[in-house]
Short mmCIF file of C-alpha atoms in Angstrom, two decimals:
data_model
loop_
_atom_site.label_atom_id
_atom_site.label_comp_id
_atom_site.label_asym_id
_atom_site.label_seq_id
_atom_site.Cartn_x
_atom_site.Cartn_y
_atom_site.Cartn_z
CA MET U 1 69.46 -87.55 -163.69
CA ALA U 2 71.41 -90.75 -164.34
CA HIS U 3 70.13 -90.73 -167.93
CA TRP U 4 71.39 -87.18 -168.44
CA ILE U 5 74.84 -88.08 -167.09
CA GLN U 6 74.92 -91.01 -169.51
CA GLU U 7 73.98 -88.65 -172.35
CA ILE U 8 76.85 -86.32 -171.41
CA ALA U 9 79.27 -89.27 -171.39
CA ARG U 10 77.97 -90.42 -174.77
CA SER U 11 78.34 -86.93 -176.28
CA VAL U 12 81.46 -85.87 -174.39
CA ILE U 13 83.25 -84.78 -177.59
CA SER U 14 80.40 -82.43 -178.50
CA PHE U 15 80.50 -80.87 -175.02
CA LYS U 16 84.27 -80.42 -175.23
CA LEU U 17 84.11 -78.81 -178.67
CA SER U 18 81.38 -76.40 -177.52
CA GLY U 19 83.88 -74.60 -175.30
CA GLY U 20 82.67 -73.10 -172.05
CA THR U 21 79.03 -74.14 -172.29
CA SER U 22 77.15 -74.61 -169.02
CA LEU U 23 74.35 -76.68 -170.54
CA GLY U 24 75.49 -79.89 -168.83
CA LEU U 25 75.62 -78.39 -165.34
CA LYS U 26 72.44 -76.34 -165.80
CA LYS U 27 70.45 -79.33 -167.02
CA ASN U 28 71.85 -81.46 -164.20
CA ASP U 29 70.90 -78.81 -161.61
CA ASP U 30 67.37 -78.60 -163.02
CA LEU U 31 66.95 -82.36 -162.80
CA VAL U 32 68.32 -82.51 -159.24
CA ASN U 33 66.08 -79.63 -158.12
CA GLY U 34 63.07 -81.32 -159.68
CA TYR U 35 63.88 -84.59 -157.93
CA LEU U 36 64.38 -82.91 -154.55
CA LEU U 37 61.13 -80.96 -154.94
CA ALA U 38 59.22 -84.15 -155.74
CA ARG U 39 60.75 -85.93 -152.72
CA GLU U 40 59.93 -82.95 -150.50
CA ASN U 41 56.30 -82.99 -151.60
CA HIS U 42 56.24 -86.76 -151.04
CA PHE U 43 57.48 -86.46 -147.45
CA LYS U 44 55.12 -83.56 -146.74
CA VAL U 45 52.22 -85.93 -147.30
CA LEU U 46 53.78 -88.52 -144.98
CA MET U 47 54.50 -85.92 -142.29
CA LEU U 48 50.90 -84.71 -142.45
CA GLN U 49 49.66 -88.26 -142.02
CA PHE U 50 51.99 -88.86 -139.05
CA ILE U 51 50.89 -85.62 -137.38
CA GLN U 52 47.24 -86.52 -137.86
CA MET U 53 47.87 -90.02 -136.52
CA ILE U 54 49.65 -88.78 -133.38
CA SER U 55 47.02 -86.10 -132.79
CA PHE U 56 44.25 -88.67 -133.13
CA LYS U 57 46.03 -91.01 -130.70
CA VAL U 58 46.51 -88.25 -128.12
CA ILE U 59 42.90 -87.09 -128.40
CA VAL U 60 41.49 -90.61 -128.07
CA THR U 61 43.75 -91.47 -125.12
CA ALA U 62 42.95 -88.22 -123.30
CA SER U 63 39.23 -88.64 -123.94
CA LEU U 64 39.40 -92.23 -122.68
CA LEU U 65 41.14 -91.15 -119.48
CA LEU U 66 38.67 -88.35 -118.85
CA ILE U 67 35.56 -90.40 -119.55
CA GLY U 68 36.88 -93.47 -117.73
CA GLY U 69 37.99 -91.43 -114.75
CA ALA U 70 34.59 -89.77 -114.53
CA LEU U 71 32.81 -93.14 -114.70
CA VAL U 72 35.07 -94.58 -111.99
CA LEU U 73 34.51 -91.58 -109.73
CA ASN U 74 30.75 -91.85 -110.23
CA GLN U 75 31.03 -95.58 -109.44
CA GLU U 76 29.50 -96.51 -112.80
CA MET U 77 32.63 -98.53 -113.71
CA ASN U 78 35.18 -100.32 -111.59
CA ILE U 79 38.95 -100.12 -111.99
CA GLY U 80 39.20 -103.51 -113.72
CA GLN U 81 36.66 -102.59 -116.39
CA PHE U 82 38.38 -99.26 -116.96
CA VAL U 83 41.82 -100.86 -117.41
CA ALA U 84 40.43 -103.57 -119.73
CA ALA U 85 38.62 -101.01 -121.90
CA GLU U 86 41.74 -98.83 -122.07
CA ILE U 87 43.93 -101.77 -123.13
CA ILE U 88 41.50 -102.81 -125.90
CA ILE U 89 41.20 -99.28 -127.29
CA LEU U 90 44.98 -98.75 -127.21
CA LEU U 91 45.48 -102.05 -129.06
CA VAL U 92 43.04 -100.91 -131.76
CA ILE U 93 44.85 -97.57 -132.07
CA ALA U 94 48.23 -99.35 -132.32
CA SER U 95 46.89 -101.55 -135.13
CA VAL U 96 45.65 -98.50 -137.02
CA GLU U 97 49.03 -96.84 -136.47
CA LYS U 98 50.84 -99.81 -138.04
CA LEU U 99 48.49 -99.63 -141.00
CA ILE U 100 49.21 -95.94 -141.53
CA LEU U 101 52.97 -96.48 -141.18
CA GLY U 102 52.76 -99.00 -144.01
CA LEU U 103 51.23 -96.46 -146.39
CA GLU U 104 54.68 -95.26 -147.51
CA SER U 105 55.51 -98.68 -148.92
CA PHE U 106 52.05 -98.83 -150.45
CA TYR U 107 52.60 -95.48 -152.20
CA ASP U 108 55.99 -96.64 -153.50
CA THR U 109 54.34 -99.79 -154.86
CA LEU U 110 51.69 -97.74 -156.67
CA THR U 111 54.37 -95.48 -158.15
CA SER U 112 56.35 -98.49 -159.38
CA LEU U 113 53.24 -100.00 -160.94
CA GLU U 114 52.51 -96.70 -162.69
CA LYS U 115 56.03 -96.57 -164.15
CA LEU U 116 55.78 -100.20 -165.19
CA GLY U 117 52.44 -99.49 -166.84
CA GLN U 118 53.97 -96.71 -168.94
CA ILE U 119 56.33 -99.30 -170.42
CA VAL U 120 53.89 -102.19 -170.76
CA ASP U 121 51.15 -100.02 -172.30
CA ARG U 122 53.36 -98.82 -175.15
CA GLU U 123 52.24 -100.07 -178.52
CA LEU U 124 54.49 -102.81 -179.87
CA GLU U 125 55.62 -103.04 -183.46
CA SER U 126 53.55 -105.57 -185.35
CA GLN U 127 55.39 -108.74 -186.34
CA ASP U 128 52.64 -110.05 -188.59
CA GLY U 129 52.85 -109.94 -192.36
CA ASP U 130 54.03 -111.68 -195.50
CA ARG U 131 57.48 -113.19 -195.94
CA PRO U 132 58.07 -113.08 -199.69
CA GLN U 133 61.03 -114.71 -201.39
CA PHE U 134 63.75 -112.28 -202.49
CA SER U 135 65.75 -114.78 -204.56
CA LYS U 136 65.61 -112.48 -207.61
CA GLY U 137 66.54 -109.37 -205.66
CA ILE U 138 64.58 -106.50 -204.16
CA THR U 139 62.85 -103.73 -206.06
CA ILE U 140 62.20 -100.63 -203.94
CA GLU U 141 59.69 -98.04 -205.11
CA LEU U 142 58.84 -94.78 -203.38
CA ASP U 143 55.61 -93.08 -204.41
CA LYS U 144 55.42 -89.43 -203.27
CA ILE U 145 56.97 -90.20 -199.89
CA THR U 146 56.68 -87.42 -197.32
CA TYR U 147 58.08 -87.30 -193.81
CA GLU U 148 57.70 -84.55 -191.23
CA VAL U 149 57.96 -84.10 -187.47
CA GLY U 150 55.95 -81.83 -185.23
CA ASN U 151 58.81 -79.62 -183.98
CA ARG U 152 59.99 -78.57 -187.46
CA ASP U 153 58.29 -76.11 -189.80
CA ARG U 154 59.71 -77.70 -192.96
CA HIS U 155 59.25 -81.23 -194.23
CA ILE U 156 62.30 -83.47 -193.85
CA LEU U 157 61.24 -85.27 -197.04
CA ARG U 158 58.53 -84.17 -199.43
CA ASP U 159 57.05 -85.91 -202.47
CA ILE U 160 60.03 -88.22 -203.01
CA SER U 161 59.42 -90.66 -205.88
CA LEU U 162 62.01 -93.11 -207.17
CA LYS U 163 62.46 -96.74 -208.11
CA ILE U 164 65.52 -98.82 -207.26
CA LYS U 165 65.89 -101.99 -209.29
CA PRO U 166 67.74 -105.14 -208.16
CA LYS U 167 71.56 -105.15 -208.39
CA SER U 168 71.66 -101.40 -209.09
CA ASN U 169 73.89 -98.88 -207.33
CA VAL U 170 72.31 -95.63 -206.15
CA LEU U 171 74.13 -92.68 -204.59
CA VAL U 172 72.08 -90.44 -202.29
CA LYS U 173 73.90 -87.14 -201.95
CA GLY U 174 72.98 -83.95 -200.15
CA GLU U 175 73.86 -81.44 -197.47
CA SER U 176 73.82 -82.24 -193.78
CA GLY U 177 70.23 -82.36 -192.59
CA ALA U 178 68.82 -82.85 -196.09
CA GLY U 179 67.13 -86.12 -195.08
CA LYS U 180 69.52 -88.78 -196.41
CA SER U 181 69.53 -90.83 -193.21
CA THR U 182 65.77 -90.37 -192.88
CA LEU U 183 65.30 -91.77 -196.38
CA LEU U 184 67.38 -94.84 -195.49
CA ARG U 185 65.40 -95.34 -192.28
CA LEU U 186 62.17 -95.20 -194.26
CA ILE U 187 63.43 -97.76 -196.77
CA SER U 188 64.61 -100.08 -193.96
CA GLY U 189 61.27 -99.82 -192.16
CA VAL U 190 62.69 -98.22 -189.02
CA ILE U 191 60.25 -95.30 -189.30
CA GLU U 192 57.00 -94.86 -191.19
CA PRO U 193 56.34 -92.09 -193.73
CA THR U 194 53.74 -89.48 -192.87
CA GLY U 195 52.58 -89.48 -196.48
CA GLY U 196 52.94 -91.49 -199.66
CA HIS U 197 53.57 -95.18 -200.20
CA LEU U 198 56.61 -97.47 -200.09
CA TYR U 199 56.59 -100.69 -202.10
CA ILE U 200 58.95 -103.65 -201.85
CA ASN U 201 58.66 -105.93 -204.91
CA ASP U 202 55.30 -104.30 -205.68
CA MET U 203 54.08 -105.06 -202.15
CA SER U 204 53.35 -102.37 -199.58
CA ILE U 205 55.91 -102.38 -196.80
CA ASN U 206 53.02 -102.31 -194.32
CA SER U 207 52.02 -105.80 -195.47
CA LEU U 208 55.46 -107.31 -194.84
CA HIS U 209 56.91 -108.99 -191.77
CA LEU U 210 59.28 -106.17 -190.84
CA ASN U 211 61.93 -108.23 -189.05
CA PHE U 212 62.06 -110.69 -191.94
CA TYR U 213 62.38 -107.80 -194.41
CA ARG U 214 65.12 -106.11 -192.38
CA SER U 215 67.06 -109.37 -192.23
CA GLN U 216 67.49 -109.07 -196.01
CA LEU U 217 69.13 -105.65 -195.72
CA GLY U 218 72.59 -104.49 -194.76
CA TYR U 219 72.87 -100.99 -193.35
CA HIS U 220 74.89 -98.89 -190.97
CA PHE U 221 73.74 -95.60 -189.44
CA GLN U 222 75.80 -93.11 -187.47
CA THR U 223 73.62 -93.77 -184.42
CA LYS U 224 74.46 -97.49 -184.34
CA ARG U 225 76.76 -98.58 -181.52
CA LEU U 226 78.85 -101.69 -180.90
CA LEU U 227 77.69 -103.72 -177.91
CA LYS U 228 79.91 -105.47 -175.40
CA VAL U 229 78.36 -108.91 -174.89
CA GLN U 230 80.95 -110.46 -172.57
#
């Protein structure tokens, strides 16, 4: 929910220009309802455990009183033995009760570990590779580059082949959504093509140390933001 509010703040101009759209409120309501439903299901499990714990405690205590009382009446146990046995059993039940009451914190710990695992288990970008010298400039060659995403029927880029020589000026022109920014992201190594090959000074970009290669480039995308560091 906090992420969605941040997205609205980041795109506030788009929401204002859209007029009377209710997307922001509707999405926020869906997220809140989902959160409340998850919390309700969470507490249902805890309530069930508490009810079972109390029922178990009542049943054990009542059974102890009945059995102990019968044994005392039949003179098979004296009052001291009965009281001692009752105290020991109640102490055991109290210890089990404390253990069950601590399950909520245990569940929260497991949930936190699961969320942490989703971050830690993500595949990191490889920082291995060659660091060639670019003293004579950079030659960029695209060989039938193709890029597509799963939620679009058409390719964003398809069979793009070109060669950019050092110290040359190239203008990439096209309509909005034609794939200009995608092409620049491919050349800068931000994303990988789904087909074709990209060569930097006759070397595959996959064989280069990406951070070293990017340090040789200057670029600015619309999605870049200035950061406040103080």
